[in-house]
Amino acid sequence: MAGFLLWLLLLVFCWPLALLALVLYPIVWLLLLPLRLVGITVSAVFAFLGALLMLPARMLRGRPV
C-alpha cells in the first residue's frame, strides 16, 4: 500500500518518471527472476547438505547409551 501511495505521489510530481517506472518494473522483474530461482535452488542445496551432514549426529543423539 505504501509503495502504491509513493508511486501516486511520484505521478503527481513527475509523471514521466512515474510512467517510466511503471513500464520498467515488469522488465526488471523478469530479468531478475532467474537470479531469484538460482538463489532458491542454492539455499535448498545447502539446507539438504546441512541435513545430510547432521544426520549421523541426530541418529547418535536419539539412541540411548
Short mmCIF file of C-alpha atoms in Angstrom, two decimals, residues 21-64:
data_model
loop_
_atom_site.label_atom_id
_atom_site.label_comp_id
_atom_site.label_asym_id
_atom_site.label_seq_id
_atom_site.Cartn_x
_atom_site.Cartn_y
_atom_site.Cartn_z
CA ALA A 21 8.95 3.20 -13.61
CA LEU A 22 5.59 1.60 -14.41
CA VAL A 23 6.92 0.30 -17.74
CA LEU A 24 10.36 -0.79 -16.49
CA TYR A 25 9.21 -2.60 -13.33
CA PRO A 26 7.93 -5.76 -15.10
CA ILE A 27 11.00 -5.87 -17.34
CA VAL A 28 13.37 -5.66 -14.36
CA TRP A 29 11.27 -8.29 -12.52
CA LEU A 30 11.60 -10.66 -15.49
CA LEU A 31 15.34 -10.05 -15.73
CA LEU A 32 15.85 -10.78 -12.02
CA LEU A 33 13.62 -13.88 -11.96
CA PRO A 34 16.40 -16.33 -12.99
CA LEU A 35 18.65 -14.97 -10.24
CA ARG A 36 15.86 -15.45 -7.70
CA LEU A 37 15.37 -19.04 -8.87
CA VAL A 38 19.11 -19.70 -8.61
CA GLY A 39 19.08 -18.30 -5.06
CA ILE A 40 16.19 -20.57 -4.05
CA THR A 41 17.95 -23.58 -5.56
CA VAL A 42 21.28 -22.82 -3.87
CA SER A 43 19.65 -22.34 -0.46
CA ALA A 44 17.77 -25.63 -0.91
CA VAL A 45 21.00 -27.46 -1.79
CA PHE A 46 22.74 -26.00 1.28
CA ALA A 47 19.82 -26.99 3.51
CA PHE A 48 19.93 -30.53 2.09
CA LEU A 49 23.70 -30.80 2.60
CA GLY A 50 23.40 -29.48 6.15
CA ALA A 51 20.68 -32.02 6.96
CA LEU A 52 22.72 -34.78 5.36
CA LEU A 53 25.84 -33.90 7.35
CA MET A 54 23.92 -33.64 10.63
CA LEU A 55 22.13 -36.96 10.13
CA PRO A 56 24.74 -39.14 11.92
CA ALA A 57 24.78 -36.78 14.92
CA ARG A 58 20.98 -36.88 15.16
CA MET A 59 20.96 -40.66 14.99
CA LEU A 60 23.56 -40.92 17.77
CA ARG A 61 21.74 -38.40 19.95
CA GLY A 62 18.46 -40.28 19.73
CA ARG A 63 20.00 -43.64 20.72
CA PRO A 64 20.35 -44.35 24.49
#
